[in-house]
PDB file of C-alpha atoms and ligand atoms in Angstrom:
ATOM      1  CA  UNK A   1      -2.188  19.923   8.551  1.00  0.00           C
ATOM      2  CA  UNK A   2      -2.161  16.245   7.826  1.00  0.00           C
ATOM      3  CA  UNK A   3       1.073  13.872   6.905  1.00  0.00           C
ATOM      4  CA  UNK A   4       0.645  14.265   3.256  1.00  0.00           C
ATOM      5  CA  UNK A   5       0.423  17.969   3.629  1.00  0.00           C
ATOM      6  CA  UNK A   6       3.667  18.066   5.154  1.00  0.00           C
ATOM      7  CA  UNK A   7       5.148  16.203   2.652  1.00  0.00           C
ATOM      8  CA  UNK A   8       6.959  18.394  -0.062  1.00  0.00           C
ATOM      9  CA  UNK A   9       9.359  19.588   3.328  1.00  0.00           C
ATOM     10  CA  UNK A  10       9.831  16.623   4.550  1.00  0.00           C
ATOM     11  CA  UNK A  11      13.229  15.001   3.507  1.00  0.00           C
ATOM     12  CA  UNK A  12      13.114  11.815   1.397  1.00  0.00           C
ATOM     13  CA  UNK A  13      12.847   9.352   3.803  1.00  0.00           C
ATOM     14  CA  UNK A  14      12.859   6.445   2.174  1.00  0.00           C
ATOM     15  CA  UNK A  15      12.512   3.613   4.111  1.00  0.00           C
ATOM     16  CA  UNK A  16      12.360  -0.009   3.098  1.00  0.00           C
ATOM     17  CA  UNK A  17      11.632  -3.123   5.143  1.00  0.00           C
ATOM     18  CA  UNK A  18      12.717  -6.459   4.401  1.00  0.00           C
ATOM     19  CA  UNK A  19      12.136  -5.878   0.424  1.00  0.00           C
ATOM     20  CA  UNK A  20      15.127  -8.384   0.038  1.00  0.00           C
ATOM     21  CA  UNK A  21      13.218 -10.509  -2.436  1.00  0.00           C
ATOM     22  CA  UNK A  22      11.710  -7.374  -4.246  1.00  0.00           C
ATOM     23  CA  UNK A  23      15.240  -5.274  -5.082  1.00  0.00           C
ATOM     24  CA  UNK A  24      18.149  -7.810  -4.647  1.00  0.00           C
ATOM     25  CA  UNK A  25      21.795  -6.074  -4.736  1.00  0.00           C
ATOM     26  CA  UNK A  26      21.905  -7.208  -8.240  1.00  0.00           C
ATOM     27  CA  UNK A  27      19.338  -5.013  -9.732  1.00  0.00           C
ATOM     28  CA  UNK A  28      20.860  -1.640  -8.851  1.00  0.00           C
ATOM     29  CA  UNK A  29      22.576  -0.585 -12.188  1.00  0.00           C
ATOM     30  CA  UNK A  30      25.041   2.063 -11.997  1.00  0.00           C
ATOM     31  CA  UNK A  31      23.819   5.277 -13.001  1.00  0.00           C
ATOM     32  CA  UNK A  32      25.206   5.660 -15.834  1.00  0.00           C
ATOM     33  CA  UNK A  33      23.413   3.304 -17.086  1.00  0.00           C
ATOM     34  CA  UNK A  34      19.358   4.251 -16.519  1.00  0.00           C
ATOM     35  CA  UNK A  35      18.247   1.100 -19.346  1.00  0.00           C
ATOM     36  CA  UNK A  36      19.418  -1.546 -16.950  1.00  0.00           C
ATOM     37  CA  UNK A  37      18.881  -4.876 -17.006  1.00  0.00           C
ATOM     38  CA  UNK A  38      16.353  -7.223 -14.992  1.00  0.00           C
ATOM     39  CA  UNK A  39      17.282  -8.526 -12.099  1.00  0.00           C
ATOM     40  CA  UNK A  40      19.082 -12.231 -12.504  1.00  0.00           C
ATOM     41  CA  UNK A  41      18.055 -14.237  -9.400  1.00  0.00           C
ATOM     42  CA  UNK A  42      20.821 -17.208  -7.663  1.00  0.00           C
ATOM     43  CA  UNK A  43      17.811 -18.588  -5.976  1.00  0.00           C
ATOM     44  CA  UNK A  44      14.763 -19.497  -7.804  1.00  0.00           C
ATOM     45  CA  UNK A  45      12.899 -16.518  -8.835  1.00  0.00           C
ATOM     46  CA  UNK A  46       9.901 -15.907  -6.183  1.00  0.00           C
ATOM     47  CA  UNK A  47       8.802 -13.399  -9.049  1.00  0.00           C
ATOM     48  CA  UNK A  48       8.851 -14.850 -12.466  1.00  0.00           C
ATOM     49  CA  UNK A  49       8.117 -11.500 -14.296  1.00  0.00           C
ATOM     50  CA  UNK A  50       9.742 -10.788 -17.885  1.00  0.00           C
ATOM     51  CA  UNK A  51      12.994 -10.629 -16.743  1.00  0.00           C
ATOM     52  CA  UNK A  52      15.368 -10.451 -19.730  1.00  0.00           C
ATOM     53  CA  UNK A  53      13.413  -7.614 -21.468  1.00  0.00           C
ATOM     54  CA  UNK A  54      15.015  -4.110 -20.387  1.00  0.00           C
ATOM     55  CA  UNK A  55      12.988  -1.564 -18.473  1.00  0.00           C
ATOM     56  CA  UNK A  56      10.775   0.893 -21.289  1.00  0.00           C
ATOM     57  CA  UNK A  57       9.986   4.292 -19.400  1.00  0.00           C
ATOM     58  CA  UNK A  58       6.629   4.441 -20.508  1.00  0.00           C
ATOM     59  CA  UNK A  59       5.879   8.198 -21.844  1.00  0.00           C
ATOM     60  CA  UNK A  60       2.019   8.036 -21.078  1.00  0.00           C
ATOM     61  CA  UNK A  61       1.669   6.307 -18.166  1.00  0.00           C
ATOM     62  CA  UNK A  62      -1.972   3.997 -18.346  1.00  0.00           C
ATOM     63  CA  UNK A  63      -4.069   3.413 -14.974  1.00  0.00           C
ATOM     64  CA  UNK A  64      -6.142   0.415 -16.121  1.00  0.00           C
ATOM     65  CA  UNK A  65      -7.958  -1.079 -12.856  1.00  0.00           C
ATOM     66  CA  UNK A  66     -11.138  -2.525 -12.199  1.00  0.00           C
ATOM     67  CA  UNK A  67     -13.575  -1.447  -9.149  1.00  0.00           C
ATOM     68  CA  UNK A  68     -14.765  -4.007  -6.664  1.00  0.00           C
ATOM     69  CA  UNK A  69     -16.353  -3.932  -3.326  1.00  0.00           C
ATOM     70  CA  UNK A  70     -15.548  -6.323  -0.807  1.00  0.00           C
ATOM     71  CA  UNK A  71     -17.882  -6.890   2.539  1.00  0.00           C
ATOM     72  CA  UNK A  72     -15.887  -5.998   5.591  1.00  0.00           C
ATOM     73  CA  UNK A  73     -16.272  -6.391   9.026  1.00  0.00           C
ATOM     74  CA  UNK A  74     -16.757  -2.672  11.461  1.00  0.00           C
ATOM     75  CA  UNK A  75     -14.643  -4.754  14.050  1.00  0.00           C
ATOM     76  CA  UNK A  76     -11.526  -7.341  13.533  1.00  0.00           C
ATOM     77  CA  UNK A  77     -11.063  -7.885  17.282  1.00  0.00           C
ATOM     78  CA  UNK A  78     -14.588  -8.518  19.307  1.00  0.00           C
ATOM     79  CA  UNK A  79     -17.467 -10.602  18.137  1.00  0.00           C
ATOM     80  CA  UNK A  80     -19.744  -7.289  18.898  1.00  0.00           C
ATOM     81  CA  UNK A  81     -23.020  -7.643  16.748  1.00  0.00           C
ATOM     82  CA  UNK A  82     -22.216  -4.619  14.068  1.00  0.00           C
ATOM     83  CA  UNK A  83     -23.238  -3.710  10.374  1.00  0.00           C
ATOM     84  CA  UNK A  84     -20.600  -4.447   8.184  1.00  0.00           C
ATOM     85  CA  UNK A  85     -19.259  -2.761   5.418  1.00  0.00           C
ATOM     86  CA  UNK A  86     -18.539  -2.051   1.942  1.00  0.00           C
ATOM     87  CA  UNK A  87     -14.498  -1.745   1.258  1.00  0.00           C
ATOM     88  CA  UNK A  88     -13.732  -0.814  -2.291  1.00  0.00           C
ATOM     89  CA  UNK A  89     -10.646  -2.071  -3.997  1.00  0.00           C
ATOM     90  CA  UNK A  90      -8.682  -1.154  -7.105  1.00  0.00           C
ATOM     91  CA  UNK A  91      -7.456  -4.311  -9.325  1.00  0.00           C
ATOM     92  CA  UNK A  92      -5.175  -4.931 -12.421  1.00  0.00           C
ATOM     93  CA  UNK A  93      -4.115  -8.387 -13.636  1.00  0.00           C
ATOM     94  CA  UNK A  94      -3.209  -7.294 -16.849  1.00  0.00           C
ATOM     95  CA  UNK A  95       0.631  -8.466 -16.514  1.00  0.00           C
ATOM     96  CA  UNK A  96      -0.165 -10.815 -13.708  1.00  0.00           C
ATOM     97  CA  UNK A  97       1.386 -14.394 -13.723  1.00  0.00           C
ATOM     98  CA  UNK A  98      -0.568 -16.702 -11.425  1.00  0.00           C
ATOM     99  CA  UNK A  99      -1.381 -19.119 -10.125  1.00  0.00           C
ATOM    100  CA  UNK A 100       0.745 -21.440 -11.042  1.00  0.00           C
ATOM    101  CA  UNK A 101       3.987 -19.569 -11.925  1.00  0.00           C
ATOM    102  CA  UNK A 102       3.196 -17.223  -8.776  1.00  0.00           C
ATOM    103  CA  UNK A 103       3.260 -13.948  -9.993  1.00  0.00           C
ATOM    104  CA  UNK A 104       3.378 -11.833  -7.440  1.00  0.00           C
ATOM    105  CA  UNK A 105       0.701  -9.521  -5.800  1.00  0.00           C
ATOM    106  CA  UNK A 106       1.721  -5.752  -5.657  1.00  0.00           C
ATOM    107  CA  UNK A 107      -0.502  -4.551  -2.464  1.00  0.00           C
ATOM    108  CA  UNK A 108      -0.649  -0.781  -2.073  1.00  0.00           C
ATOM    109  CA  UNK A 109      -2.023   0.582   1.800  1.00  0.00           C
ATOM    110  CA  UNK A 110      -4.575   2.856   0.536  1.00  0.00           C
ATOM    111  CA  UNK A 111      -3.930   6.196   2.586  1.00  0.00           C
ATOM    112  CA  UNK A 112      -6.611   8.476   4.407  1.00  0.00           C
ATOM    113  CA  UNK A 113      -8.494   9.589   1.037  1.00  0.00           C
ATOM    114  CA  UNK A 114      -9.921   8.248  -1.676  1.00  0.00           C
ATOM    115  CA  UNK A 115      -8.015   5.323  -3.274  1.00  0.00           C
ATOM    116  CA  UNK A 116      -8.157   6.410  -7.028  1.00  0.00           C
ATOM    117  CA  UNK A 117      -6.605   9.399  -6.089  1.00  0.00           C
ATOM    118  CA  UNK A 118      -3.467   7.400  -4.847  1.00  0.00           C
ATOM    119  CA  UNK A 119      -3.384   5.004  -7.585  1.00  0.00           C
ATOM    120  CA  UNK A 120      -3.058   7.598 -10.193  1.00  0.00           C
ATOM    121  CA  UNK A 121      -0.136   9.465  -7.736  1.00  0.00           C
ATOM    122  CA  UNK A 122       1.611   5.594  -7.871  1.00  0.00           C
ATOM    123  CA  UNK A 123       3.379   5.467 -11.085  1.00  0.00           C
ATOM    124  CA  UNK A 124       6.115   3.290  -9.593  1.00  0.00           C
ATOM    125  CA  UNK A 125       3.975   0.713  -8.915  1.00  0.00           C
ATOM    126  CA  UNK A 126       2.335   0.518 -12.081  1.00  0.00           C
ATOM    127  CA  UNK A 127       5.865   0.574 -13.918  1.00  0.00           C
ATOM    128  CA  UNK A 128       7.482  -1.891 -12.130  1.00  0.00           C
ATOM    129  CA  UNK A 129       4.362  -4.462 -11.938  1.00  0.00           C
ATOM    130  CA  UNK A 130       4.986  -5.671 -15.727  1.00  0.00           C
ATOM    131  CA  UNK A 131       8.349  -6.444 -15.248  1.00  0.00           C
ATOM    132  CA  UNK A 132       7.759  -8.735 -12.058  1.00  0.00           C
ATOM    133  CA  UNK A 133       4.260  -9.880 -13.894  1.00  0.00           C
ATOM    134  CA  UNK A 134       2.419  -8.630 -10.847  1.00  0.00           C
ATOM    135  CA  UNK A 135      -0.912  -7.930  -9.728  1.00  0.00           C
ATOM    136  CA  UNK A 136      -1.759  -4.360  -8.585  1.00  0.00           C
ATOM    137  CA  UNK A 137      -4.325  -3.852  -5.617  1.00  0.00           C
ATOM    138  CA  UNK A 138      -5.248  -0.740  -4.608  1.00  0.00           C
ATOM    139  CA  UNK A 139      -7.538  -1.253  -1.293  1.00  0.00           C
ATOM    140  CA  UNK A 140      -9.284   1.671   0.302  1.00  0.00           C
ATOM    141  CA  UNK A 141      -8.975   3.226   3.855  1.00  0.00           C
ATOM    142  CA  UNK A 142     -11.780   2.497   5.441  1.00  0.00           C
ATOM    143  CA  UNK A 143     -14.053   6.145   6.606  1.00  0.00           C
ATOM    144  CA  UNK A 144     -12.450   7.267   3.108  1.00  0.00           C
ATOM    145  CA  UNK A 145     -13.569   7.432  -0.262  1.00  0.00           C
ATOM    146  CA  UNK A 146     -16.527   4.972  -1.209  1.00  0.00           C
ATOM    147  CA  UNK A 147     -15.377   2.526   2.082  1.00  0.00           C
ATOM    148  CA  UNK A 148     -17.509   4.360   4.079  1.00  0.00           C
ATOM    149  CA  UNK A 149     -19.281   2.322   7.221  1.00  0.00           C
ATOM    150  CA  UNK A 150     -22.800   2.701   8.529  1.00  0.00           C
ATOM    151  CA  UNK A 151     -23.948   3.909   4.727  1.00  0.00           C
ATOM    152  CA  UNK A 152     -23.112   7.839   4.551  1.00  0.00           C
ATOM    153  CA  UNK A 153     -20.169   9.575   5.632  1.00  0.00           C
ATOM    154  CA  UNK A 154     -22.192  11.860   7.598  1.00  0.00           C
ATOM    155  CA  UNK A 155     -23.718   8.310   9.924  1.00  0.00           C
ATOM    156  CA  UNK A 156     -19.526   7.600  10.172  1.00  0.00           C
ATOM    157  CA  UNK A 157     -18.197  10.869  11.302  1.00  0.00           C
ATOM    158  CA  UNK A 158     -21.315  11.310  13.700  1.00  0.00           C
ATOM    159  CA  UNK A 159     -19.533  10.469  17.069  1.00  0.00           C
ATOM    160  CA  UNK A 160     -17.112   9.211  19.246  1.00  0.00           C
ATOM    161  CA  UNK A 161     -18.899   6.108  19.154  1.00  0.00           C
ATOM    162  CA  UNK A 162     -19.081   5.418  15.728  1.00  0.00           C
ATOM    163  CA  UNK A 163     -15.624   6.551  14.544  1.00  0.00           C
ATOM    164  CA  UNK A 164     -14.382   4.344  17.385  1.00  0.00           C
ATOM    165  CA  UNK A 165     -13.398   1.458  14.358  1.00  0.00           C
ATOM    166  CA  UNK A 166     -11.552   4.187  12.504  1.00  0.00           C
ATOM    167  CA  UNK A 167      -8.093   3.126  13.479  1.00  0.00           C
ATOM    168  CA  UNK A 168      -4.638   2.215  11.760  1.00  0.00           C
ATOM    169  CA  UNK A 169      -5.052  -1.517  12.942  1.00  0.00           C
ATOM    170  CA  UNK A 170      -8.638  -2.163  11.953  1.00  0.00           C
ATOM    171  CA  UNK A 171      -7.288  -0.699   8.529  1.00  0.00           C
ATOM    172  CA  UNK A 172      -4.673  -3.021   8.153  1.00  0.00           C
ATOM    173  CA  UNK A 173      -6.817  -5.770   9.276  1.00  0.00           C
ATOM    174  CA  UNK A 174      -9.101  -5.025   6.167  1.00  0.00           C
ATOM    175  CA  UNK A 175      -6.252  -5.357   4.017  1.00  0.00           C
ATOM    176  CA  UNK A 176      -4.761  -8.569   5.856  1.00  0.00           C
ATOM    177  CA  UNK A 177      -8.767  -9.979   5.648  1.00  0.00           C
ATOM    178  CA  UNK A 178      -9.206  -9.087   1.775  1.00  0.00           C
ATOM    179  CA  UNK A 179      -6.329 -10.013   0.483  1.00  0.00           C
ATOM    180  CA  UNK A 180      -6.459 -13.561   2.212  1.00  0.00           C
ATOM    181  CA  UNK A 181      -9.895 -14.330   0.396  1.00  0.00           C
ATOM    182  CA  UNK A 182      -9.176 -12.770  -2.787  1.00  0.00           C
ATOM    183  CA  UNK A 183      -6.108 -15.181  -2.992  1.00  0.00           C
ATOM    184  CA  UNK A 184      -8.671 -17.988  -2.025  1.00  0.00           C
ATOM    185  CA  UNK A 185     -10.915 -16.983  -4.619  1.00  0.00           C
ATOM    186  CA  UNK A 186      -8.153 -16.692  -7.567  1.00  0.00           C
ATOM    187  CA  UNK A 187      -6.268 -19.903  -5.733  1.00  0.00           C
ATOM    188  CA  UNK A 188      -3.549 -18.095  -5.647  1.00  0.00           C
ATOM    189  CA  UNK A 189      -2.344 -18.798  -1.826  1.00  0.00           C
ATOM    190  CA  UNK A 190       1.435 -19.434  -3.020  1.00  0.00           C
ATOM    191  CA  UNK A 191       1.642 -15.860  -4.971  1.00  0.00           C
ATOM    192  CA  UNK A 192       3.845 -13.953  -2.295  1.00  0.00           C
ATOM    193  CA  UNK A 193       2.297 -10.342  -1.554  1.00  0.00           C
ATOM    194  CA  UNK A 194       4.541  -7.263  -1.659  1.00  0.00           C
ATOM    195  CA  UNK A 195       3.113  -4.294   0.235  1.00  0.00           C
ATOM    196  CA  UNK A 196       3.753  -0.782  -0.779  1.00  0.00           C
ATOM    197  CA  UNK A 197       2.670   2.804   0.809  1.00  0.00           C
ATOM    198  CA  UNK A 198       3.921   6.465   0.887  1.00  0.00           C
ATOM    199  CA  UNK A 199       3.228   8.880   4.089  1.00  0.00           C
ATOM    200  CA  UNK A 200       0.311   7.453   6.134  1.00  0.00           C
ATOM    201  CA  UNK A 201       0.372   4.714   3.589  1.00  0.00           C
ATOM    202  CA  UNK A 202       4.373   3.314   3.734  1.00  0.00           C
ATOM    203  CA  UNK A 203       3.514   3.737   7.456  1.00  0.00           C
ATOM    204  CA  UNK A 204       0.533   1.178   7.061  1.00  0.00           C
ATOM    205  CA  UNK A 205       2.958  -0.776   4.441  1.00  0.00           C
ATOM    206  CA  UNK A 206       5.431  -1.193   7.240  1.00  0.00           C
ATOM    207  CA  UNK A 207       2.899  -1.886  10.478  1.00  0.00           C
ATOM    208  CA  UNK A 208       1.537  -4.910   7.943  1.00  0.00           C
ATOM    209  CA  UNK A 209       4.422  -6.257   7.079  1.00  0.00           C
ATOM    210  CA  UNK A 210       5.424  -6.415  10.786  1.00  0.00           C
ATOM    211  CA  UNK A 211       1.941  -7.725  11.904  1.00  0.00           C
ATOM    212  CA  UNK A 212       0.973 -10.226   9.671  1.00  0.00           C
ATOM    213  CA  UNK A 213       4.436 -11.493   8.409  1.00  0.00           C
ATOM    214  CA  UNK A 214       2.662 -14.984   7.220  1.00  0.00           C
ATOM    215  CA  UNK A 215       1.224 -12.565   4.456  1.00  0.00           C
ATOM    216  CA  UNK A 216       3.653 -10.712   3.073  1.00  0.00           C
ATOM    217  CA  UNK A 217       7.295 -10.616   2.016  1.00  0.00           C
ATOM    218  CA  UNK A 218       8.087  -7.703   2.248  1.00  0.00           C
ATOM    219  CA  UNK A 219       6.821  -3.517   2.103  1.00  0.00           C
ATOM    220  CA  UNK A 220       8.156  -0.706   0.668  1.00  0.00           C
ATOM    221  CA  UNK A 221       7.630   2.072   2.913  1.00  0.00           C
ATOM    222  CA  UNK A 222       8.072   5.491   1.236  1.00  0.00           C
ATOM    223  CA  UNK A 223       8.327   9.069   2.792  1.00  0.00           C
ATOM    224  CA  UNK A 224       6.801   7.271   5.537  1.00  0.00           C
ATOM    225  CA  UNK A 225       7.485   8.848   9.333  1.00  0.00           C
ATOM    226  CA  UNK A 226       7.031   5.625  11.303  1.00  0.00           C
ATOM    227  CA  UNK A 227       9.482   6.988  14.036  1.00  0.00           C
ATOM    228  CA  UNK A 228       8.123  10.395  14.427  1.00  0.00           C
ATOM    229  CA  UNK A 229       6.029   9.635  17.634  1.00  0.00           C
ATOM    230  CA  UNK A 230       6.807  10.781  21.264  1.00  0.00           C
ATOM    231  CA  UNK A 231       8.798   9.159  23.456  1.00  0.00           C
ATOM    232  CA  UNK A 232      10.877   7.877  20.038  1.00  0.00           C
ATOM    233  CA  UNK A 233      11.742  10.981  18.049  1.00  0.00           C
ATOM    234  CA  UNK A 234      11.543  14.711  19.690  1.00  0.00           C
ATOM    235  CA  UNK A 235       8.483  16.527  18.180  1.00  0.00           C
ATOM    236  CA  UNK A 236      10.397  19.766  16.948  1.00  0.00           C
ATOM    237  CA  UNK A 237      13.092  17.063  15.386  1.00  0.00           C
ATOM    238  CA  UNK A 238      11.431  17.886  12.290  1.00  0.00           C
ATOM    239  CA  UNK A 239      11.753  21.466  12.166  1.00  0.00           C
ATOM    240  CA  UNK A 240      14.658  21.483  13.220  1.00  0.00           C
ATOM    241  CA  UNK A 241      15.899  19.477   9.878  1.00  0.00           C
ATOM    242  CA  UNK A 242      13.993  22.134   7.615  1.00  0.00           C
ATOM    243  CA  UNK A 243      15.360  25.181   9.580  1.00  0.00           C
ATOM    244  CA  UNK A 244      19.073  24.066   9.645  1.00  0.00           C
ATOM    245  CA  UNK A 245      18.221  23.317   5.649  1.00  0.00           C
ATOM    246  CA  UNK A 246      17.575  27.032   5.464  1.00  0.00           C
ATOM    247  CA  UNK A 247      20.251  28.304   7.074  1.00  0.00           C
ATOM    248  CA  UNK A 248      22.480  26.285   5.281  1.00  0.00           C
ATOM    249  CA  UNK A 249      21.583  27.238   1.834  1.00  0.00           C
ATOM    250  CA  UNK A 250      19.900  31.135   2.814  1.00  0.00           C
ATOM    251  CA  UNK A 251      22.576  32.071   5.206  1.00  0.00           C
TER     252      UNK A 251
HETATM  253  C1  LIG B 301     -23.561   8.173  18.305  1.00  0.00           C
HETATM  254  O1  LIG B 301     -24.524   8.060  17.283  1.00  0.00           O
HETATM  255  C2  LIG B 301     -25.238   6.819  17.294  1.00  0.00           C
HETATM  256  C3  LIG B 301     -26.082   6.750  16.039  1.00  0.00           C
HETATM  257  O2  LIG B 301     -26.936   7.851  15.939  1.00  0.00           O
HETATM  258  C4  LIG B 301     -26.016   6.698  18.577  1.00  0.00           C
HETATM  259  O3  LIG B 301     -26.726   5.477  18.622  1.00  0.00           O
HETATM  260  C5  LIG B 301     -25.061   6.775  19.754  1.00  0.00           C
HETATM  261  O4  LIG B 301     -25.759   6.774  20.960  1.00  0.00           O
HETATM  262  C6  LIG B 301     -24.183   8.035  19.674  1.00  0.00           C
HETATM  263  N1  LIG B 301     -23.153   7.949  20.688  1.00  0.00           N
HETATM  264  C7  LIG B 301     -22.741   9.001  21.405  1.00  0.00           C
HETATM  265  C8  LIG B 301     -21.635   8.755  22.369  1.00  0.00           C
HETATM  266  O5  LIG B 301     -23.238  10.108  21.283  1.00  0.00           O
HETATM  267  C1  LIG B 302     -14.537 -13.758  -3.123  1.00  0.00           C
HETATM  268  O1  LIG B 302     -15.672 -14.366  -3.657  1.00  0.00           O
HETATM  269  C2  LIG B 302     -16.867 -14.181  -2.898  1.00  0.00           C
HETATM  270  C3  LIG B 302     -17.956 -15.018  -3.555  1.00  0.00           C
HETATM  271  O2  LIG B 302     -18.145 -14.642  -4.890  1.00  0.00           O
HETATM  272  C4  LIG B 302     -17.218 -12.694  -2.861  1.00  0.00           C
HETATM  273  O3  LIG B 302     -18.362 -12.479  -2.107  1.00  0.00           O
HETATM  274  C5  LIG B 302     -16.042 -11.928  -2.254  1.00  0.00           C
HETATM  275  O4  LIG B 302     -16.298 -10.549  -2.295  1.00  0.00           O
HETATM  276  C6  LIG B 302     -14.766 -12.241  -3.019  1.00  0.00           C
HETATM  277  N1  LIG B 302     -13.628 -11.620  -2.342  1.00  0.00           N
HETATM  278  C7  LIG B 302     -12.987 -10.545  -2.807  1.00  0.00           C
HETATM  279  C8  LIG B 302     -11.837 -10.055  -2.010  1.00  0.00           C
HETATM  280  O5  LIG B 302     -13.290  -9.967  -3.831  1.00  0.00           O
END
């Protein structure tokens, strides 16, 4: 069973790196009040999204993106002579304010399936990207979905050999390498990049935000188990959360 299939038992882990510019202190409204207000910056807003209007839950939530393909390379770290390929990425600029006034860009780490399948699961993106008149990217996994290398999935999966390039840090090369040129293309350079991710994805979110810190501000990492690797966090940890859960409430 993968991460995501674990998921509904894992406790909400909710971890979030550095998203100091994204949720400053000030924009946690007490809960008794859920129509809060925007954010009100002391610094100059880094995202100059409609700030004074209050928050509308929207009923019927709308997944407007475009589909583009962008040409990747198989290998980020050797100069080895291999076939590139095609990435596919999700895109909505519908609220976005750039160049100039630097909306932000609203990255999500696509996960290990196929990307419109997580954009349609990411309702909190696509709510909160008005307010901060962001872009939304969603960028696909590479040996997922369309992003497939060496033309067919079956050519991908074939072998040690060619799944070699099917790795967490060539992923988050791709999205380190794409999102560089499709600022360059839009001239947007100064429009700071927010990263978000749940499970395999907030992991990715985080690893990003670590590794290429010239590119982002900050990541949301959601649900994501970044610690739960030997040598760092016992292996039974985990079930050993969901069985004292039981006996707690069953005993
Ligand atoms: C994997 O498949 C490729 C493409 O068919 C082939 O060239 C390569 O030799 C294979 N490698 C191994 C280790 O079997
Ligand atoms: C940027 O523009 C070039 C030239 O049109 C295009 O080939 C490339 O795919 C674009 N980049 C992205 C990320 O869409």
């Amino acid at each position: 069973m993968g991460i995501d299939g674990q998921k509904p038992l894992l406790p909400l882990l909710l971890l979030v790196i550095a998203t100091v510019a994204v949720f400053p202190a000030s924009s946690r409204s007490p809960p008794s009040q859920p129509a809060a207000t925007l954010p009100s910056f002391r610094r100059a807003p880094l995202f100059p999204g409609k700030r004074s209007h209050p928050i509308k839950v929207q009923q019927r939530q709308q997944y407007n993106y475009q589909t583009r393909y962008f040409l990747q390379d198989l290998d980020h770290f050797s100069f080895a002579d291999l076939p590139k390929f095609r990435q596919r990425y999700l895109i909505n600029t519908e609220h976005w304010i750039g160049p100039e006034r630097r909306g932000p860009i609203f990255l999500y780490c696509g996960n290990e399936g196929d990307i419109e399948w997580f954009a349609v699961n990411t309702g909190f993106v696509w709510e909160i990207a008005p307010r901060f008149g962001a872009m939304i990217l969603f960028p696909e996994h590479r040996y997922y979905g369309e992003s497939m290398p060496y033309g067919s999935q079956e050519e991908a999966y074939k072998n040690a050999t060619t799944l070699a390039y099917l790795t967490a840090e060539q992923a988050v090369a791709d999205y380190a390498v794409l999102i560089t040129d499709l600022k360059r293309n839009l001239s947007a350079e100064n429009c700071p990049v927010v990263l978000f991710g749940g499970s395999y994805g907030g992991m990715l979110a985080a690893w990003m935000r670590l590794k290429y810190p010239h590119l982002t501000v900050g990541a949301l990492a959601s649900s994501a188990p970044i610690l739960q690797f030997e040598n760092i966090v016992p292996p039974d940890t985990f079930y050993n959360i969901v069985s004292n859960d039981f006996k707690a409430c069953c005993s």
